mmCIF file of N, CA, C and O in Angstrom:
data_model
loop_
_atom_site.group_PDB
_atom_site.id
_atom_site.type_symbol
_atom_site.label_atom_id
_atom_site.label_comp_id
_atom_site.label_asym_id
_atom_site.label_seq_id
_atom_site.Cartn_x
_atom_site.Cartn_y
_atom_site.Cartn_z
ATOM 1 N N UNK A 228 48.885 11.086 191.647
ATOM 2 C CA UNK A 228 49.172 10.339 193.149
ATOM 3 C C UNK A 228 47.979 10.743 193.930
ATOM 4 O O UNK A 228 47.552 12.268 194.139
ATOM 5 N N UNK A 229 47.383 9.868 194.721
ATOM 6 C CA UNK A 229 46.011 10.234 195.334
ATOM 7 C C UNK A 229 46.385 10.203 196.978
ATOM 8 O O UNK A 229 47.224 9.141 197.143
ATOM 9 N N UNK A 230 46.079 10.856 197.607
ATOM 10 C CA UNK A 230 46.356 10.546 199.276
ATOM 11 C C UNK A 230 44.879 9.485 199.609
ATOM 12 O O UNK A 230 45.000 9.698 201.265
ATOM 13 N N UNK A 231 44.079 9.286 199.356
ATOM 14 C CA UNK A 231 42.910 8.547 199.610
ATOM 15 C C UNK A 231 43.721 7.046 200.125
ATOM 16 O O UNK A 231 44.206 6.434 199.731
ATOM 17 N N UNK A 232 43.167 6.947 201.544
ATOM 18 C CA UNK A 232 43.596 5.713 201.999
ATOM 19 C C UNK A 232 42.995 4.433 201.365
ATOM 20 O O UNK A 232 42.144 4.526 200.453
ATOM 21 N N UNK A 233 43.713 3.240 201.334
ATOM 22 C CA UNK A 233 42.892 1.894 200.677
ATOM 23 C C UNK A 233 41.530 1.577 201.132
ATOM 24 O O UNK A 233 40.499 1.475 200.244
ATOM 25 N N UNK A 234 41.185 1.882 202.238
ATOM 26 C CA UNK A 234 39.749 1.967 202.692
ATOM 27 C C UNK A 234 38.568 3.027 202.046
ATOM 28 O O UNK A 234 37.458 2.609 201.426
ATOM 29 N N UNK A 235 39.479 4.343 202.133
ATOM 30 C CA UNK A 235 38.547 5.043 201.319
ATOM 31 C C UNK A 235 38.477 4.831 199.566
ATOM 32 O O UNK A 235 37.429 4.988 199.070
ATOM 33 N N UNK A 236 39.212 4.049 199.104
ATOM 34 C CA UNK A 236 39.210 3.887 197.747
ATOM 35 C C UNK A 236 38.330 2.839 197.551
ATOM 36 O O UNK A 236 37.506 2.820 196.493
ATOM 37 N N UNK A 237 38.411 1.695 198.319
ATOM 38 C CA UNK A 237 37.338 0.862 198.386
ATOM 39 C C UNK A 237 35.660 1.021 198.699
ATOM 40 O O UNK A 237 34.872 0.843 197.909
ATOM 41 N N UNK A 238 35.858 2.070 199.458
ATOM 42 C CA UNK A 238 34.516 2.872 199.596
ATOM 43 C C UNK A 238 33.945 3.218 198.148
ATOM 44 O O UNK A 238 32.725 3.123 198.539
ATOM 45 N N UNK A 239 34.841 3.979 197.717
ATOM 46 C CA UNK A 239 34.491 4.684 196.524
ATOM 47 C C UNK A 239 34.252 3.520 195.589
ATOM 48 O O UNK A 239 33.315 3.807 194.782
ATOM 49 N N UNK A 240 34.931 2.596 195.286
ATOM 50 C CA UNK A 240 34.800 1.592 194.419
ATOM 51 C C UNK A 240 33.583 0.904 194.629
ATOM 52 O O UNK A 240 32.811 0.370 193.538
ATOM 53 N N UNK A 241 33.374 0.646 196.053
ATOM 54 C CA UNK A 241 32.210 -0.553 196.345
ATOM 55 C C UNK A 241 30.945 0.142 195.649
ATOM 56 O O UNK A 241 30.020 -0.940 194.984
ATOM 57 N N UNK A 242 30.835 1.472 195.826
ATOM 58 C CA UNK A 242 29.324 1.517 195.396
ATOM 59 C C UNK A 242 29.357 3.302 194.460
ATOM 60 O O UNK A 242 28.818 4.024 194.796
ATOM 61 N N UNK A 243 30.023 2.771 193.620
ATOM 62 C CA UNK A 243 30.490 3.879 192.362
ATOM 63 C C UNK A 243 29.437 4.273 191.831
ATOM 64 O O UNK A 243 28.701 3.514 191.183
ATOM 65 N N UNK A 244 28.817 5.438 192.094
ATOM 66 C CA UNK A 244 27.778 6.143 191.039
ATOM 67 C C UNK A 244 27.949 7.518 190.631
ATOM 68 O O UNK A 244 29.085 8.172 190.913
ATOM 69 N N UNK A 245 27.391 8.235 189.608
ATOM 70 C CA UNK A 245 27.486 8.855 189.216
ATOM 71 C C UNK A 245 26.918 10.263 190.012
ATOM 72 O O UNK A 245 25.555 10.267 190.232
ATOM 73 N N UNK A 246 27.413 11.541 190.293
ATOM 74 C CA UNK A 246 27.016 12.462 190.901
ATOM 75 C C UNK A 246 27.364 13.879 189.993
ATOM 76 O O UNK A 246 28.862 14.100 189.732
ATOM 77 N N UNK A 247 26.148 14.669 189.303
ATOM 78 C CA UNK A 247 26.815 15.545 188.418
ATOM 79 C C UNK A 247 26.562 16.786 189.266
ATOM 80 O O UNK A 247 25.213 17.021 190.121
ATOM 81 N N UNK A 248 27.293 17.909 189.480
ATOM 82 C CA UNK A 248 27.133 19.166 190.367
ATOM 83 C C UNK A 248 27.432 20.373 189.226
ATOM 84 O O UNK A 248 27.929 20.030 188.168
ATOM 85 N N UNK A 249 26.894 21.240 189.459
ATOM 86 C CA UNK A 249 27.008 22.682 189.004
ATOM 87 C C UNK A 249 27.366 23.613 189.988
ATOM 88 O O UNK A 249 27.239 23.670 190.988
ATOM 89 N N UNK A 250 28.633 23.797 189.577
ATOM 90 C CA UNK A 250 29.206 24.783 190.566
ATOM 91 C C UNK A 250 30.324 26.008 189.998
ATOM 92 O O UNK A 250 30.398 26.065 188.558
ATOM 93 N N UNK A 251 29.933 27.146 190.465
ATOM 94 C CA UNK A 251 30.461 28.421 190.117
ATOM 95 C C UNK A 251 32.371 28.055 189.665
ATOM 96 O O UNK A 251 32.642 27.333 190.218
ATOM 97 N N UNK A 252 32.634 29.112 188.559
ATOM 98 C CA UNK A 252 33.772 28.758 188.250
ATOM 99 C C UNK A 252 34.755 28.935 189.186
ATOM 100 O O UNK A 252 35.719 28.376 189.246
ATOM 101 N N UNK A 253 34.594 30.234 189.727
ATOM 102 C CA UNK A 253 35.491 30.443 190.713
ATOM 103 C C UNK A 253 35.704 29.343 191.823
ATOM 104 O O UNK A 253 36.924 29.155 192.250
ATOM 105 N N UNK A 254 34.698 28.401 192.378
ATOM 106 C CA UNK A 254 34.675 27.583 193.312
ATOM 107 C C UNK A 254 35.595 26.406 192.801
ATOM 108 O O UNK A 254 36.424 25.961 193.465
ATOM 109 N N UNK A 255 34.710 26.309 191.689
ATOM 110 C CA UNK A 255 35.811 25.022 190.926
ATOM 111 C C UNK A 255 37.431 25.288 190.761
ATOM 112 O O UNK A 255 38.415 24.092 191.232
ATOM 113 N N UNK A 256 37.737 26.348 190.525
ATOM 114 C CA UNK A 256 39.172 26.698 190.772
ATOM 115 C C UNK A 256 39.634 26.614 192.119
ATOM 116 O O UNK A 256 40.878 25.954 192.044
ATOM 117 N N UNK A 257 39.199 27.080 193.070
ATOM 118 C CA UNK A 257 39.564 26.971 194.291
ATOM 119 C C UNK A 257 39.674 25.567 194.461
ATOM 120 O O UNK A 257 40.919 25.064 195.190
ATOM 121 N N UNK A 258 38.552 24.518 194.383
ATOM 122 C CA UNK A 258 38.819 23.014 194.285
ATOM 123 C C UNK A 258 39.778 22.526 193.901
ATOM 124 O O UNK A 258 40.764 21.632 194.200
ATOM 125 N N UNK A 259 40.253 22.992 192.680
ATOM 126 C CA UNK A 259 41.186 22.598 191.350
ATOM 127 C C UNK A 259 42.709 22.700 192.323
ATOM 128 O O UNK A 259 43.579 21.816 192.470
ATOM 129 N N UNK A 260 42.477 23.958 192.842
ATOM 130 C CA UNK A 260 44.059 24.375 193.644
ATOM 131 C C UNK A 260 44.068 23.446 194.993
ATOM 132 O O UNK A 260 45.345 22.953 195.271
ATOM 133 N N UNK A 261 43.377 23.548 195.591
ATOM 134 C CA UNK A 261 43.205 22.602 196.667
ATOM 135 C C UNK A 261 43.702 21.136 196.424
ATOM 136 O O UNK A 261 44.724 20.637 197.095
ATOM 137 N N UNK A 262 43.018 20.779 195.150
ATOM 138 C CA UNK A 262 43.258 19.264 194.713
ATOM 139 C C UNK A 262 44.634 19.164 194.538
ATOM 140 O O UNK A 262 45.441 18.162 194.929
ATOM 141 N N UNK A 263 45.415 19.979 193.764
ATOM 142 C CA UNK A 263 46.874 20.205 193.024
ATOM 143 C C UNK A 263 47.748 19.887 194.169
ATOM 144 O O UNK A 263 48.544 19.769 194.264
ATOM 145 N N UNK A 264 47.177 21.054 195.392
ATOM 146 C CA UNK A 264 48.071 21.179 196.686
ATOM 147 C C UNK A 264 48.496 19.544 196.952
ATOM 148 O O UNK A 264 49.555 19.378 197.816
ATOM 149 N N UNK A 265 47.518 19.077 197.210
ATOM 150 C CA UNK A 265 47.462 17.654 197.660
ATOM 151 C C UNK A 265 47.822 16.528 196.565
ATOM 152 O O UNK A 265 48.006 15.151 197.009
ATOM 153 N N UNK A 266 47.983 16.856 195.439
ATOM 154 C CA UNK A 266 48.430 15.798 194.500
ATOM 155 C C UNK A 266 47.373 15.227 193.996
ATOM 156 O O UNK A 266 47.608 13.503 193.903
ATOM 157 N N UNK A 267 46.070 15.599 194.372
ATOM 158 C CA UNK A 267 44.766 14.634 193.798
ATOM 159 C C UNK A 267 44.179 15.326 192.865
ATOM 160 O O UNK A 267 44.228 16.377 192.332
ATOM 161 N N UNK A 268 42.924 14.142 192.340
ATOM 162 C CA UNK A 268 42.533 14.989 191.229
ATOM 163 C C UNK A 268 41.594 15.492 191.924
ATOM 164 O O UNK A 268 41.271 15.473 192.980
ATOM 165 N N UNK A 269 40.587 16.253 191.087
ATOM 166 C CA UNK A 269 39.255 16.863 191.744
ATOM 167 C C UNK A 269 38.456 15.968 192.288
ATOM 168 O O UNK A 269 37.964 16.307 193.661
ATOM 169 N N UNK A 270 38.382 14.817 191.737
ATOM 170 C CA UNK A 270 37.424 14.012 192.026
ATOM 171 C C UNK A 270 37.403 13.399 193.389
ATOM 172 O O UNK A 270 36.770 13.199 194.289
ATOM 173 N N UNK A 271 39.018 12.985 193.238
ATOM 174 C CA UNK A 271 39.601 12.226 194.971
ATOM 175 C C UNK A 271 39.180 13.010 195.734
ATOM 176 O O UNK A 271 39.023 12.700 197.000
ATOM 177 N N UNK A 272 39.656 14.406 195.486
ATOM 178 C CA UNK A 272 39.690 15.417 196.639
ATOM 179 C C UNK A 272 38.159 15.735 196.997
ATOM 180 O O UNK A 272 38.153 15.559 198.051
ATOM 181 N N UNK A 273 37.046 16.045 196.030
ATOM 182 C CA UNK A 273 35.969 16.230 196.682
ATOM 183 C C UNK A 273 35.526 14.860 197.493
ATOM 184 O O UNK A 273 34.602 15.139 198.658
ATOM 185 N N UNK A 274 35.827 13.484 197.203
ATOM 186 C CA UNK A 274 35.221 12.592 197.645
ATOM 187 C C UNK A 274 35.496 12.406 199.142
ATOM 188 O O UNK A 274 35.135 12.319 199.812
ATOM 189 N N UNK A 275 36.908 12.759 198.984
ATOM 190 C CA UNK A 275 37.757 12.707 200.409
ATOM 191 C C UNK A 275 37.245 13.608 201.424
ATOM 192 O O UNK A 275 36.775 13.458 202.610
ATOM 193 N N UNK A 276 36.989 14.779 200.898
ATOM 194 C CA UNK A 276 36.302 16.071 201.770
ATOM 195 C C UNK A 276 34.696 15.613 202.188
ATOM 196 O O UNK A 276 34.621 15.551 202.944
ATOM 197 N N UNK A 277 34.085 14.850 201.007
ATOM 198 C CA UNK A 277 32.766 14.677 201.726
ATOM 199 C C UNK A 277 32.657 13.349 202.730
ATOM 200 O O UNK A 277 32.188 13.354 203.300
ATOM 201 N N UNK A 278 33.720 12.345 202.574
ATOM 202 C CA UNK A 278 33.775 11.341 203.518
ATOM 203 C C UNK A 278 34.132 12.027 204.725
ATOM 204 O O UNK A 278 33.785 11.181 205.864
ATOM 205 N N UNK A 279 35.360 12.996 204.813
ATOM 206 C CA UNK A 279 35.713 13.237 206.188
ATOM 207 C C UNK A 279 34.505 14.136 206.720
ATOM 208 O O UNK A 279 34.527 13.914 208.150
ATOM 209 N N UNK A 280 33.434 14.822 205.993
ATOM 210 C CA UNK A 280 32.619 15.638 206.511
ATOM 211 C C UNK A 280 31.567 14.580 207.162
ATOM 212 O O UNK A 280 31.070 14.713 208.421
ATOM 213 N N UNK A 281 31.452 13.490 206.420
ATOM 214 C CA UNK A 281 30.359 12.598 206.920
ATOM 215 C C UNK A 281 30.696 11.928 208.300
ATOM 216 O O UNK A 281 29.989 11.718 209.258
ATOM 217 N N UNK A 282 32.250 11.620 208.523
ATOM 218 C CA UNK A 282 32.698 11.238 209.544
ATOM 219 C C UNK A 282 32.681 12.054 210.866
ATOM 220 O O UNK A 282 32.336 11.663 211.880
ATOM 221 N N UNK A 283 32.955 13.596 210.501
ATOM 222 C CA UNK A 283 32.912 14.567 211.320
ATOM 223 C C UNK A 283 31.708 14.626 211.908
ATOM 224 O O UNK A 283 31.297 15.279 213.433
ATOM 225 N N UNK A 284 30.461 14.645 211.113
ATOM 226 C CA UNK A 284 29.274 14.352 211.727
ATOM 227 C C UNK A 284 28.732 13.267 212.314
ATOM 228 O O UNK A 284 28.144 13.639 213.664
ATOM 229 N N UNK A 285 29.093 12.252 212.054
ATOM 230 C CA UNK A 285 28.566 10.925 212.721
ATOM 231 C C UNK A 285 29.749 11.073 214.263
ATOM 232 O O UNK A 285 29.080 10.715 215.273
ATOM 233 N N UNK A 286 30.686 11.658 214.145
ATOM 234 C CA UNK A 286 31.532 11.760 215.626
ATOM 235 C C UNK A 286 30.998 12.483 216.375
ATOM 236 O O UNK A 286 30.595 12.336 217.495
ATOM 237 N N UNK A 287 30.895 13.934 215.871
ATOM 238 C CA UNK A 287 30.072 14.861 216.685
ATOM 239 C C UNK A 287 28.350 14.337 217.135
ATOM 240 O O UNK A 287 28.207 14.590 218.478
ATOM 241 N N UNK A 288 27.654 13.411 216.427
ATOM 242 C CA UNK A 288 26.562 13.052 216.926
ATOM 243 C C UNK A 288 26.937 11.905 218.206
ATOM 244 O O UNK A 288 26.144 12.287 219.038
ATOM 245 N N UNK A 289 27.770 11.151 217.781
ATOM 246 C CA UNK A 289 28.398 10.275 219.145
ATOM 247 C C UNK A 289 28.563 10.830 220.101
ATOM 248 O O UNK A 289 28.276 10.786 221.377
ATOM 249 N N UNK A 290 29.416 12.191 220.374
ATOM 250 C CA UNK A 290 29.788 12.668 221.315
ATOM 251 C C UNK A 290 28.804 13.347 221.881
ATOM 252 O O UNK A 290 28.552 13.354 223.002
ATOM 253 N N UNK A 291 27.673 14.057 221.185
ATOM 254 C CA UNK A 291 26.920 14.512 221.815
ATOM 255 C C UNK A 291 25.830 13.650 222.608
ATOM 256 O O UNK A 291 25.196 13.913 223.495
ATOM 257 N N UNK A 292 25.738 12.478 221.808
ATOM 258 C CA UNK A 292 24.589 11.616 222.583
ATOM 259 C C UNK A 292 25.155 11.029 223.768
ATOM 260 O O UNK A 292 24.701 10.817 224.721
ATOM 261 N N UNK A 293 26.440 10.609 223.720
ATOM 262 C CA UNK A 293 27.167 10.361 225.136
ATOM 263 C C UNK A 293 27.130 11.457 226.343
ATOM 264 O O UNK A 293 26.858 10.949 227.273
ATOM 265 N N UNK A 294 27.380 12.783 225.776
ATOM 266 C CA UNK A 294 27.121 13.765 226.881
ATOM 267 C C UNK A 294 25.615 13.745 227.239
ATOM 268 O O UNK A 294 25.491 13.916 228.494
ATOM 269 N N UNK A 295 24.733 13.547 226.282
ATOM 270 C CA UNK A 295 23.214 13.692 226.950
ATOM 271 C C UNK A 295 22.946 12.491 227.788
ATOM 272 O O UNK A 295 22.285 12.996 228.697
ATOM 273 N N UNK A 296 23.819 11.198 227.481
ATOM 274 C CA UNK A 296 23.371 10.140 228.263
ATOM 275 C C UNK A 296 24.186 10.494 229.982
ATOM 276 O O UNK A 296 24.408 9.498 230.774
ATOM 277 N N UNK A 297 25.323 11.314 229.862
ATOM 278 C CA UNK A 297 25.745 11.724 231.229
ATOM 279 C C UNK A 297 27.254 10.751 231.273
ATOM 280 O O UNK A 297 27.480 10.413 232.347
ATOM 281 N N UNK A 298 27.250 10.047 229.993
ATOM 282 C CA UNK A 298 28.531 9.053 230.271
ATOM 283 C C UNK A 298 29.746 10.169 230.209
ATOM 284 O O UNK A 298 30.976 9.522 230.859
ATOM 285 N N UNK A 299 29.846 10.925 229.526
ATOM 286 C CA UNK A 299 30.901 11.635 229.641
ATOM 287 C C UNK A 299 31.259 13.188 229.275
ATOM 288 O O UNK A 299 30.189 13.638 228.606
ATOM 289 N N UNK A 300 31.774 13.813 229.985
ATOM 290 C CA UNK A 300 31.605 15.120 229.844
ATOM 291 C C UNK A 300 30.231 15.798 230.360
ATOM 292 O O UNK A 300 29.047 15.146 230.518
ATOM 293 N N UNK A 301 30.047 17.352 230.503
ATOM 294 C CA UNK A 301 29.053 17.674 231.125
ATOM 295 C C UNK A 301 27.830 17.973 229.458
ATOM 296 O O UNK A 301 28.187 17.924 228.583
ATOM 297 N N UNK A 302 26.410 17.429 230.114
ATOM 298 C CA UNK A 302 25.489 17.813 229.186
ATOM 299 C C UNK A 302 25.244 19.095 228.523
ATOM 300 O O UNK A 302 25.362 20.118 229.147
ATOM 301 N N UNK A 303 25.093 19.207 227.601
ATOM 302 C CA UNK A 303 24.969 20.520 226.763
ATOM 303 C C UNK A 303 23.527 20.933 226.839
ATOM 304 O O UNK A 303 23.052 21.971 226.343
#
């Protein structure tokens, strides 16, 4: 059972490519544990994490730009 939304699954399927990574054995085990807690495969967990990180970065950029323009909140 995966917890990816339909939109996330579509994004993965639309432009599916292979990405090969070397990771430390301990890190892989932690990733496996996190995925298992969520009932996800390692692949789905990693993809979802990357999608979330990408969204967080774009959201923060938007907030920063809005502050810089003086539209919302104090400029940083």
